[in-house]
Amino acid sequence: MKALVMIAGNQKAKSIDLGKLTRVAIKDNQLLTILIASNTFCLEEATSIRLLQQYAVIGDTPICNPTKVHCMASRNTNNPMLVFLPSNLPDGCQILYNGIIFQGEGDEQ
């Protein structure tokens, strides 16, 4: 059985756990999994890692009871692409959800 799971704008959602699924797969030439939620929603740590392994885009989504330091960019008018710059990368990140853009002089250190 194959299924597409999309979560968007559900203010009643509190968490998601895909533990009963045996496999999360994204095939070539299909839409990427994109999960951008509000602070009322949290994502189980193991599920977030499984989604990242499938090249999901995850932003503004707290991790439920994290055991590591998860760093996720917030989408706003100054950062519409959900990326980090070396100047705004939080300290102590162990799991990075978004890319880093190096812009030249000074940033490559």
Coordinates of N, CA and C in Angstrom, one line a residue:
M1 N 0.8 -1.2 0.0 CA 0.0 0.0 0.0 C 0.9 1.2 0.0
K2 N 0.6 2.2 -0.8 CA 1.3 3.5 -0.9 C 0.4 4.6 -0.4
A3 N 0.9 5.6 0.2 CA 0.1 6.7 0.7 C 1.0 8.0 0.7
L4 N 0.3 9.1 0.5 CA 0.9 10.4 0.5 C 0.4 11.1 1.8
V5 N 1.3 11.5 2.6 CA 0.9 12.2 3.8 C 1.3 13.7 3.7
M6 N 0.3 14.5 3.8 CA 0.5 16.0 3.8 C -0.1 16.6 5.0
I7 N 0.7 17.4 5.7 CA 0.2 18.1 6.9 C 0.4 19.6 6.6
A8 N -0.7 20.3 6.6 CA -0.6 21.8 6.4 C -1.7 22.5 7.1
G9 N -1.4 23.4 7.9 CA -2.5 24.3 8.5 C -3.5 23.6 9.4
N10 N -3.1 22.5 9.9 CA -4.0 21.8 10.8 C -3.7 22.3 12.3
Q11 N -4.5 23.2 12.8 CA -4.2 23.8 14.1 C -4.5 22.8 15.2
K12 N -5.2 21.7 15.0 CA -5.5 20.7 16.0 C -4.4 19.7 16.1
A13 N -3.6 19.6 15.1 CA -2.5 18.5 15.2 C -1.5 18.9 16.3
K14 N -1.1 17.9 17.1 CA -0.2 18.2 18.1 C 1.2 17.4 17.9
S15 N 1.1 16.3 17.2 CA 2.3 15.6 17.0 C 2.1 14.6 15.8
I16 N 3.2 14.0 15.3 CA 3.0 13.0 14.3 C 4.1 11.9 14.6
D17 N 3.7 10.7 14.5 CA 4.6 9.6 14.7 C 4.3 8.6 13.6
L18 N 5.3 8.3 12.7 CA 5.1 7.4 11.6 C 5.7 6.0 12.0
G19 N 5.7 5.7 13.2 CA 6.4 4.4 13.7 C 5.8 3.2 13.1
K20 N 4.5 3.1 12.8 CA 3.9 1.9 12.3 C 4.2 1.7 10.8
L21 N 4.7 2.7 10.2 CA 5.0 2.6 8.8 C 6.4 1.8 8.7
T22 N 6.5 0.9 7.8 CA 7.7 0.1 7.6 C 8.7 0.9 6.7
R23 N 8.2 1.8 5.9 CA 9.1 2.5 5.0 C 8.5 3.8 4.6
V24 N 9.3 4.9 4.6 CA 8.9 6.2 4.0 C 9.7 6.4 2.8
A25 N 9.1 6.5 1.7 CA 9.8 6.6 0.4 C 9.3 7.7 -0.4
I26 N 10.3 8.4 -1.1 CA 10.0 9.5 -2.0 C 10.7 9.1 -3.3
K27 N 9.9 8.9 -4.4 CA 10.5 8.5 -5.6 C 10.9 9.7 -6.5
D28 N 11.9 9.5 -7.4 CA 12.3 10.5 -8.3 C 11.1 11.0 -9.0
N29 N 11.2 12.3 -9.4 CA 10.2 13.0 -10.2 C 8.8 13.1 -9.5
Q30 N 8.8 13.0 -8.2 CA 7.6 13.2 -7.4 C 7.9 14.4 -6.5
L31 N 6.8 15.0 -5.9 CA 7.0 16.1 -5.1 C 7.8 15.7 -3.8
L32 N 8.6 16.6 -3.3 CA 9.3 16.4 -2.1 C 8.3 16.5 -0.9
T33 N 8.6 15.9 0.2 CA 7.9 16.1 1.4 C 8.3 17.4 2.0
I34 N 7.3 18.3 2.2 CA 7.5 19.6 2.8 C 6.7 19.7 4.0
L35 N 7.3 20.0 5.2 CA 6.5 20.1 6.4 C 6.9 21.4 7.1
I36 N 6.0 22.3 7.1 CA 6.2 23.6 7.8 C 5.0 23.8 8.6
A37 N 5.2 23.8 9.9 CA 4.1 23.8 10.8 C 4.2 25.0 11.8
S38 N 3.2 25.0 12.7 CA 3.2 26.1 13.7 C 3.8 25.5 15.0
N39 N 3.9 26.4 16.0 CA 4.5 26.0 17.3 C 3.6 25.1 18.1
T40 N 2.4 24.9 17.6 CA 1.4 24.0 18.3 C 1.6 22.5 18.0
F41 N 2.5 22.3 17.0 CA 2.7 20.9 16.4 C 4.2 20.5 16.8
C42 N 4.4 19.2 17.1 CA 5.7 18.7 17.3 C 5.9 17.4 16.5
L43 N 7.1 17.2 16.1 CA 7.5 16.0 15.3 C 8.3 15.1 16.1
E44 N 8.0 13.8 16.2 CA 8.9 12.9 16.9 C 10.3 12.9 16.3
E45 N 11.3 12.8 17.2 CA 12.7 12.8 16.7 C 13.0 11.8 15.7
A46 N 12.6 10.5 15.9 CA 13.0 9.5 15.0 C 12.3 9.7 13.6
T47 N 11.1 10.2 13.7 CA 10.3 10.5 12.5 C 11.0 11.6 11.7
S48 N 11.5 12.6 12.4 CA 12.1 13.8 11.7 C 13.4 13.3 11.0
I49 N 14.1 12.4 11.6 CA 15.3 11.9 11.0 C 15.0 11.0 9.8
R50 N 14.0 10.2 9.9 CA 13.5 9.4 8.7 C 13.1 10.3 7.6
L51 N 12.4 11.3 7.9 CA 12.0 12.3 6.8 C 13.2 13.0 6.2
L52 N 14.2 13.4 7.0 CA 15.4 14.0 6.5 C 16.2 13.1 5.6
Q53 N 16.2 11.8 5.9 CA 16.9 10.8 5.1 C 16.2 10.7 3.7
Q54 N 15.0 11.1 3.7 CA 14.2 11.1 2.4 C 14.2 12.4 1.7
Y55 N 15.1 13.3 2.1 CA 15.3 14.7 1.6 C 14.0 15.5 1.8
A56 N 13.4 15.4 2.9 CA 12.2 16.2 3.2 C 12.7 17.6 3.6
V57 N 11.8 18.6 3.4 CA 12.1 20.0 3.8 C 11.2 20.2 5.0
I58 N 11.9 20.5 6.1 CA 11.2 20.6 7.4 C 11.6 22.0 8.0
G59 N 10.6 22.8 8.4 CA 10.9 24.1 8.9 C 9.8 24.5 10.0
D60 N 10.2 25.3 10.9 CA 9.3 25.8 12.0 C 8.5 24.7 12.6
T61 N 9.2 23.6 12.9 CA 8.5 22.5 13.5 C 9.2 22.0 14.7
P62 N 8.7 22.2 15.9 CA 9.5 21.7 17.1 C 9.6 20.2 17.1
I63 N 10.6 19.7 17.7 CA 10.8 18.3 17.9 C 10.4 17.9 19.3
C64 N 9.5 16.9 19.4 CA 9.0 16.4 20.7 C 10.1 15.7 21.5
N65 N 10.4 16.1 22.7 CA 11.3 15.5 23.6 C 12.6 15.2 23.0
P66 N 13.3 16.2 22.4 CA 14.6 15.9 21.7 C 15.7 15.4 22.6
T67 N 16.5 14.5 22.0 CA 17.7 14.0 22.8 C 19.0 14.7 22.2
K68 N 18.9 15.4 21.1 CA 20.0 16.1 20.5 C 19.5 17.5 20.2
V69 N 20.5 18.4 19.9 CA 20.2 19.8 19.6 C 19.8 19.9 18.1
H70 N 18.6 20.1 17.8 CA 18.0 20.2 16.4 C 18.0 21.7 16.1
C71 N 18.6 22.0 14.9 CA 18.6 23.4 14.4 C 17.8 23.5 13.1
M72 N 16.8 24.4 13.1 CA 15.9 24.5 12.0 C 15.7 26.0 11.7
A73 N 15.9 26.4 10.4 CA 15.7 27.8 10.1 C 14.2 28.1 10.1
S74 N 13.9 29.3 10.4 CA 12.5 29.8 10.4 C 12.3 30.6 9.1
R75 N 11.1 30.4 8.5 CA 10.8 31.1 7.3 C 10.2 32.4 7.6
N76 N 10.8 33.5 7.0 CA 10.3 34.8 7.2 C 10.7 35.6 6.0
T77 N 10.3 36.9 5.9 CA 10.6 37.7 4.8 C 12.1 37.8 4.5
N78 N 12.9 37.8 5.6 CA 14.4 37.8 5.4 C 15.0 36.5 5.0
N79 N 14.3 35.4 5.2 CA 14.8 34.1 5.0 C 13.7 33.2 4.3
P80 N 13.2 33.6 3.1 CA 12.1 32.8 2.5 C 12.5 31.4 2.0
M81 N 13.8 31.1 1.9 CA 14.3 29.8 1.4 C 14.6 28.8 2.5
L82 N 14.4 29.2 3.8 CA 14.8 28.3 4.9 C 16.2 27.8 4.9
V83 N 17.1 28.8 4.9 CA 18.6 28.5 4.9 C 19.2 29.2 6.0
F84 N 20.4 28.8 6.4 CA 21.3 29.4 7.4 C 22.4 30.2 6.7
L85 N 22.9 31.2 7.3 CA 24.2 31.8 7.0 C 25.1 31.5 8.2
P86 N 26.4 31.5 8.0 CA 27.3 31.3 9.1 C 27.0 32.3 10.3
S87 N 26.5 33.5 9.9 CA 26.3 34.5 11.0 C 25.0 34.2 11.8
N88 N 24.1 33.4 11.3 CA 22.9 33.1 12.1 C 22.7 31.6 12.5
L89 N 23.8 30.9 12.3 CA 23.7 29.4 12.7 C 23.8 29.3 14.2
P90 N 22.8 28.7 14.8 CA 22.8 28.6 16.3 C 24.0 27.7 16.8
D91 N 24.5 28.0 18.0 CA 25.6 27.2 18.6 C 25.1 25.8 19.0
G92 N 26.0 24.9 18.9 CA 25.7 23.5 19.4 C 24.8 22.6 18.6
C93 N 24.6 23.0 17.3 CA 23.7 22.1 16.5 C 24.3 20.7 16.3
Q94 N 23.4 19.7 16.5 CA 23.8 18.3 16.3 C 23.1 17.8 15.0
I95 N 21.9 18.3 14.8 CA 21.1 17.9 13.6 C 20.7 19.2 12.9
L96 N 21.2 19.4 11.7 CA 20.9 20.6 10.9 C 19.9 20.3 9.9
Y97 N 18.7 21.0 9.9 CA 17.6 20.7 9.0 C 17.7 21.5 7.7
N98 N 18.5 22.5 7.7 CA 18.5 23.4 6.5 C 20.0 23.6 6.1
G99 N 20.1 24.0 4.8 CA 21.5 24.2 4.3 C 22.1 25.5 4.8
I100 N 23.4 25.6 4.5 CA 24.1 26.8 4.9 C 24.6 27.5 3.6
I101 N 24.4 28.8 3.5 CA 24.9 29.5 2.3 C 26.2 30.3 2.7
F102 N 27.3 30.0 2.0 CA 28.5 30.7 2.2 C 28.6 31.8 1.1
Q103 N 28.7 33.1 1.5 CA 28.6 34.1 0.6 C 29.9 34.8 0.2
G104 N 31.0 34.2 0.6 CA 32.3 34.9 0.2 C 33.1 35.3 1.4
E105 N 33.8 36.4 1.2 CA 34.7 36.9 2.2 C 34.1 36.9 3.6
G106 N 34.9 36.3 4.5 CA 34.5 36.3 5.9 C 33.6 35.1 6.3
D107 N 32.7 34.6 5.4 CA 31.8 33.6 5.7 C 32.5 32.2 5.6
E108 N 33.6 32.1 4.9 CA 34.2 30.8 4.7 C 35.0 30.2 5.9
Q109 N 35.1 31.0 7.0 CA 35.9 30.5 8.1 C 35.2 29.4 8.9

